[in-house]
mmCIF file of C-alpha atoms in Angstrom:
data_model
loop_
_atom_site.group_PDB
_atom_site.id
_atom_site.type_symbol
_atom_site.label_atom_id
_atom_site.label_comp_id
_atom_site.label_asym_id
_atom_site.label_seq_id
_atom_site.Cartn_x
_atom_site.Cartn_y
_atom_site.Cartn_z
ATOM 1 C CA GLN A 1 -16.328 21.751 32.127
ATOM 2 C CA HIS A 2 -19.706 20.649 31.261
ATOM 3 C CA ALA A 3 -18.259 19.392 27.809
ATOM 4 C CA ARG A 4 -15.402 17.366 30.031
ATOM 5 C CA GLU A 5 -17.933 15.865 32.054
ATOM 6 C CA ALA A 6 -20.538 15.112 29.233
ATOM 7 C CA LEU A 7 -17.461 13.208 27.222
ATOM 8 C CA GLN A 8 -16.435 11.061 30.376
ATOM 9 C CA ALA A 9 -20.270 10.088 30.706
ATOM 10 C CA SER A 10 -20.101 8.973 27.277
ATOM 11 C CA ARG A 11 -22.870 11.620 26.194
ATOM 12 C CA VAL A 12 -23.668 11.986 22.212
ATOM 13 C CA PHE A 13 -22.953 15.686 20.722
ATOM 14 C CA GLN A 14 -25.155 16.157 17.913
ATOM 15 C CA GLY A 15 -25.574 19.470 16.022
ATOM 16 C CA GLY A 16 -23.522 22.596 16.133
ATOM 17 C CA ASN A 17 -20.319 23.131 13.841
ATOM 18 C CA TRP A 18 -16.552 22.706 14.373
ATOM 19 C CA ASN A 19 -15.957 25.846 16.124
ATOM 20 C CA HIS A 20 -17.960 25.102 18.370
ATOM 21 C CA LEU A 21 -16.887 21.837 18.484
ATOM 22 C CA HIS A 22 -13.253 23.078 19.221
ATOM 23 C CA SER A 23 -14.317 25.739 21.710
ATOM 24 C CA LEU A 24 -16.316 22.633 23.952
ATOM 25 C CA LEU A 25 -13.278 20.426 23.702
ATOM 26 C CA GLN A 26 -10.610 23.675 24.323
ATOM 27 C CA LEU A 27 -8.717 22.230 21.094
ATOM 28 C CA LYS A 28 -6.472 24.880 20.052
ATOM 29 C CA THR A 29 -5.785 23.115 16.536
ATOM 30 C CA GLY A 30 -7.168 20.420 14.552
ATOM 31 C CA ALA A 31 -4.654 17.716 15.359
ATOM 32 C CA GLY A 32 -6.117 17.047 18.738
ATOM 33 C CA LEU A 33 -8.920 15.834 17.417
ATOM 34 C CA LEU A 34 -9.624 12.008 16.180
ATOM 35 C CA TYR A 35 -12.231 11.696 13.236
ATOM 36 C CA VAL A 36 -13.291 7.952 12.596
ATOM 37 C CA GLY A 37 -15.604 8.042 9.223
ATOM 38 C CA ASP A 38 -15.997 5.123 6.325
ATOM 39 C CA HIS A 39 -16.488 7.366 3.420
ATOM 40 C CA MET A 40 -13.729 8.642 1.751
ATOM 41 C CA TYR A 41 -14.843 11.912 0.624
ATOM 42 C CA SER A 42 -17.611 13.087 3.030
ATOM 43 C CA ASP A 43 -15.661 11.551 5.803
ATOM 44 C CA ILE A 44 -11.886 11.666 5.601
ATOM 45 C CA LEU A 45 -10.798 14.176 2.914
ATOM 46 C CA ARG A 46 -13.056 17.078 4.208
ATOM 47 C CA SER A 47 -11.851 17.153 7.460
ATOM 48 C CA LYS A 48 -8.302 16.158 7.003
ATOM 49 C CA ARG A 49 -7.988 19.107 4.136
ATOM 50 C CA THR A 50 -10.168 21.657 5.627
ATOM 51 C CA LEU A 51 -10.123 21.123 9.093
ATOM 52 C CA GLY A 52 -6.990 18.948 10.118
ATOM 53 C CA TRP A 53 -8.023 16.500 11.790
ATOM 54 C CA ARG A 54 -6.827 13.459 12.382
ATOM 55 C CA THR A 55 -8.488 10.808 10.582
ATOM 56 C CA LEU A 56 -9.313 7.391 10.907
ATOM 57 C CA LEU A 57 -11.238 5.503 7.909
ATOM 58 C CA ILE A 58 -13.351 2.568 8.253
ATOM 59 C CA VAL A 59 -12.821 -0.176 5.744
ATOM 60 C CA PRO A 60 -15.196 -3.045 6.411
ATOM 61 C CA GLU A 61 -13.675 -5.165 3.392
ATOM 62 C CA LEU A 62 -10.019 -5.163 4.788
ATOM 63 C CA GLU A 63 -10.880 -8.024 7.288
ATOM 64 C CA GLU A 64 -11.704 -10.364 4.055
ATOM 65 C CA GLU A 65 -8.985 -8.824 2.080
ATOM 66 C CA MET A 66 -6.530 -10.033 4.683
ATOM 67 C CA ALA A 67 -8.217 -13.074 5.063
ATOM 68 C CA ILE A 68 -7.790 -13.750 1.501
ATOM 69 C CA ALA A 69 -3.935 -12.820 1.329
ATOM 70 C CA SER A 70 -3.113 -14.894 4.516
ATOM 71 C CA LYS A 71 -4.494 -17.640 2.579
ATOM 72 C CA LEU A 72 -2.850 -16.988 -0.697
ATOM 73 C CA GLY A 73 0.738 -16.693 1.076
ATOM 74 C CA GLU A 74 2.068 -19.229 -1.124
ATOM 75 C CA LEU A 75 0.959 -17.585 -4.157
ATOM 76 C CA GLN A 76 2.437 -14.594 -3.166
ATOM 77 C CA GLN A 77 5.738 -15.840 -2.354
ATOM 78 C CA GLU A 78 5.619 -17.060 -6.030
ATOM 79 C CA ILE A 79 4.914 -14.041 -7.255
ATOM 80 C CA ASP A 80 7.684 -12.590 -5.665
ATOM 81 C CA GLU A 81 10.295 -15.135 -6.762
ATOM 82 C CA LEU A 82 8.688 -14.967 -10.241
ATOM 83 C CA ARG A 83 9.666 -11.052 -10.307
ATOM 84 C CA ALA A 84 12.983 -11.853 -9.020
ATOM 85 C CA ASP A 85 13.973 -13.993 -11.361
ATOM 86 C CA ARG A 86 12.730 -11.988 -14.336
ATOM 87 C CA SER A 87 14.677 -8.928 -13.095
ATOM 88 C CA GLU A 88 17.489 -10.705 -12.525
ATOM 89 C CA LEU A 89 17.172 -11.982 -16.762
ATOM 90 C CA GLU A 90 16.965 -8.362 -17.342
ATOM 91 C CA ARG A 91 19.789 -7.803 -15.462
ATOM 92 C CA ARG A 92 21.631 -9.826 -17.664
ATOM 93 C CA CYS A 93 20.350 -8.682 -20.924
ATOM 94 C CA ASN A 94 21.054 -5.228 -20.054
ATOM 95 C CA ALA A 95 24.692 -6.730 -19.385
ATOM 96 C CA LEU A 96 24.746 -8.580 -22.649
ATOM 97 C CA THR A 97 23.256 -5.699 -24.884
ATOM 98 C CA MET A 98 25.779 -3.450 -23.430
ATOM 99 C CA SER A 99 28.776 -6.014 -24.342
ATOM 100 C CA ILE A 100 27.765 -5.949 -27.468
ATOM 101 C CA ILE A 101 27.531 -2.341 -28.096
ATOM 102 C CA ASN A 102 30.980 -2.249 -26.743
ATOM 103 C CA GLU A 103 32.543 -5.187 -28.770
ATOM 104 C CA GLU A 104 31.483 -4.196 -32.090
ATOM 105 C CA SER A 105 34.544 -5.225 -33.736
ATOM 106 C CA ASN A 106 34.923 -8.737 -32.345
ATOM 107 C CA GLY A 107 32.604 -10.789 -34.815
ATOM 108 C CA ALA A 108 33.034 -13.707 -32.495
ATOM 109 C CA ALA A 109 31.779 -12.258 -29.463
ATOM 110 C CA VAL A 110 29.459 -10.422 -30.375
ATOM 111 C CA GLN A 111 27.739 -13.951 -32.145
ATOM 112 C CA GLU A 112 28.138 -15.562 -28.891
ATOM 113 C CA ALA A 113 26.440 -13.217 -27.228
ATOM 114 C CA ASN A 114 23.876 -12.768 -29.528
ATOM 115 C CA ALA A 115 22.931 -15.913 -29.154
ATOM 116 C CA GLU A 116 22.995 -16.264 -25.362
ATOM 117 C CA LEU A 117 21.112 -12.739 -25.238
ATOM 118 C CA ALA A 118 17.885 -14.542 -27.794
ATOM 119 C CA SER A 119 18.030 -17.886 -25.314
ATOM 120 C CA LEU A 120 17.879 -15.406 -22.403
ATOM 121 C CA ARG A 121 14.915 -13.029 -24.084
ATOM 122 C CA ARG A 122 12.618 -16.577 -24.376
ATOM 123 C CA GLN A 123 13.534 -17.321 -20.998
ATOM 124 C CA GLN A 124 12.255 -14.134 -20.164
ATOM 125 C CA ALA A 125 9.205 -14.691 -22.370
ATOM 126 C CA GLU A 126 8.867 -17.600 -20.328
ATOM 127 C CA LEU A 127 8.918 -16.038 -17.073
ATOM 128 C CA THR A 128 6.196 -13.258 -17.871
ATOM 129 C CA LEU A 129 3.692 -16.092 -19.000
ATOM 130 C CA GLU A 130 4.045 -17.765 -15.790
ATOM 131 C CA LEU A 131 3.924 -14.625 -13.595
ATOM 132 C CA THR A 132 0.947 -13.370 -15.527
ATOM 133 C CA ASP A 133 -0.919 -16.654 -14.995
ATOM 134 C CA ALA A 134 0.042 -16.461 -11.067
ATOM 135 C CA LEU A 135 -1.257 -13.013 -11.220
ATOM 136 C CA THR A 136 -4.460 -13.916 -12.726
ATOM 137 C CA ARG A 137 -5.301 -16.390 -10.396
ATOM 138 C CA GLN A 138 -4.217 -14.231 -7.109
ATOM 139 C CA HIS A 139 -6.204 -11.425 -8.639
ATOM 140 C CA TYR A 140 -9.447 -13.908 -9.475
ATOM 141 C CA ALA A 141 -9.167 -14.798 -5.506
ATOM 142 C CA PHE A 142 -9.916 -11.621 -4.456
ATOM 143 C CA HIS A 143 -12.403 -10.323 -6.768
ATOM 144 C CA ARG A 144 -13.079 -11.486 -10.345
ATOM 145 C CA GLN A 145 -13.398 -8.027 -11.949
ATOM 146 C CA TRP A 146 -11.438 -5.819 -9.515
ATOM 147 C CA GLY A 147 -9.109 -8.206 -7.566
ATOM 148 C CA ARG A 148 -7.331 -6.683 -5.019
ATOM 149 C CA LEU A 149 -8.643 -3.529 -3.195
ATOM 150 C CA PHE A 150 -5.497 -1.764 -2.413
ATOM 151 C CA LYS A 151 -3.398 -3.381 -5.010
ATOM 152 C CA ALA A 152 -3.223 -2.839 -8.924
ATOM 153 C CA GLY A 153 -0.948 -5.383 -9.875
ATOM 154 C CA HIS A 154 2.270 -5.012 -7.872
ATOM 155 C CA GLN A 155 1.540 -0.814 -6.664
ATOM 156 C CA ASN A 156 -0.723 0.774 -5.146
ATOM 157 C CA SER A 157 -4.682 0.972 -6.610
ATOM 158 C CA ARG A 158 -5.591 4.434 -6.821
ATOM 159 C CA TRP A 159 -7.799 3.823 -3.385
ATOM 160 C CA ALA A 160 -4.471 2.801 -1.478
ATOM 161 C CA GLN A 161 -3.449 6.193 -2.612
ATOM 162 C CA GLN A 162 -6.383 7.975 -1.172
ATOM 163 C CA VAL A 163 -5.847 5.887 1.925
ATOM 164 C CA GLN A 164 -2.254 6.557 2.887
ATOM 165 C CA GLU A 165 -2.594 10.675 1.535
ATOM 166 C CA TYR A 166 -5.528 11.449 3.790
ATOM 167 C CA ALA A 167 -6.186 8.636 6.640
ATOM 168 C CA CYS A 168 -3.691 9.295 9.276
ATOM 169 C CA LEU A 169 -4.881 5.723 10.243
ATOM 170 C CA TYR A 170 -6.902 2.904 9.011
ATOM 171 C CA THR A 171 -8.734 -0.241 10.273
ATOM 172 C CA SER A 172 -11.621 -2.826 9.280
ATOM 173 C CA ARG A 173 -13.922 -1.695 12.552
ATOM 174 C CA VAL A 174 -13.918 1.295 14.884
ATOM 175 C CA THR A 175 -14.486 -1.236 17.566
ATOM 176 C CA ASN A 176 -10.488 -2.571 17.019
ATOM 177 C CA LEU A 177 -9.640 0.688 19.080
ATOM 178 C CA VAL A 178 -10.829 -0.874 22.398
ATOM 179 C CA HIS A 179 -6.709 -2.642 22.083
ATOM 180 C CA CYS A 180 -5.485 0.526 22.349
ATOM 181 C CA ALA A 181 -4.851 2.460 25.111
ATOM 182 C CA PRO A 182 -6.522 6.145 25.207
ATOM 183 C CA ASP A 183 -2.628 7.729 25.544
ATOM 184 C CA VAL A 184 -1.351 5.409 22.479
ATOM 185 C CA THR A 185 0.690 6.800 20.168
ATOM 186 C CA PHE A 186 0.338 5.990 16.539
ATOM 187 C CA HIS A 187 3.944 6.683 14.277
ATOM 188 C CA ALA A 188 4.163 6.782 11.065
ATOM 189 C CA LEU A 189 5.675 4.683 8.911
ATOM 190 C CA SER A 190 9.042 5.758 7.113
ATOM 191 C CA ASP A 191 8.501 6.450 3.479
ATOM 192 C CA GLU A 192 10.726 4.165 0.909
ATOM 193 C CA MET A 193 12.197 5.627 -2.830
ATOM 194 C CA PRO A 194 13.831 3.012 -4.833
ATOM 195 C CA HIS A 195 17.086 4.820 -4.457
ATOM 196 C CA ASP A 196 16.457 3.816 -0.390
ATOM 197 C CA ARG A 197 16.570 0.244 -1.752
ATOM 198 C CA ALA A 198 19.527 1.186 -3.340
ATOM 199 C CA LEU A 199 21.327 2.154 -0.533
ATOM 200 C CA GLY A 200 19.943 -0.649 1.598
ATOM 201 C CA TYR A 201 17.749 1.450 3.604
ATOM 202 C CA GLY A 202 14.243 1.024 5.305
ATOM 203 C CA ALA A 203 12.450 -2.356 5.847
ATOM 204 C CA ALA A 204 12.001 -3.666 2.145
ATOM 205 C CA ALA A 205 15.832 -3.754 1.364
ATOM 206 C CA LYS A 206 16.451 -5.731 4.794
ATOM 207 C CA LYS A 207 13.435 -7.887 3.972
ATOM 208 C CA GLU A 208 15.476 -8.547 0.537
ATOM 209 C CA ARG A 209 19.109 -8.789 2.312
ATOM 210 C CA GLN A 210 17.144 -11.884 4.293
#
């Protein structure tokens, strides 16, 4: 009762240990406690792995990261279109290569397919150069050395993987919680694998169909 009254009065508890804290808060499991910290290892990883607490990682750099990303919307669209064009060229190259393999006895058809394949390969090389240039400009816009905090190329960075693995939530500052009701429920996003896209499931597949 004393602990609940003190919490309602916005008191600060210092010292003790997690067993004592669970007892004061009358918690049966760590899932009933949200731990807020700004260090991946000493705060988030240990409390999640060892105690099973819910975790909120504070990432101050997130605000600048999102501000820059919002300004680079057109560049990101250019990158997405270049990747899509390159994927289409790769699909056509693969189809032509298979047709060459399957038509070995037809010399004229093979010769024509080889000429078209060579043309597609040249276009593919040009697209790769354009994509590399666009990605370099994007990298420098965030940080000349490290680029984007949460991305390494078009994949999640090691840091981003750790955030996904150990932080239940993340935000730029703890005061962002004032916009949430005390009893709000945060739901995890659905994980997607490549075959989910092929089946047309998930947000990424829906975006591609639009």
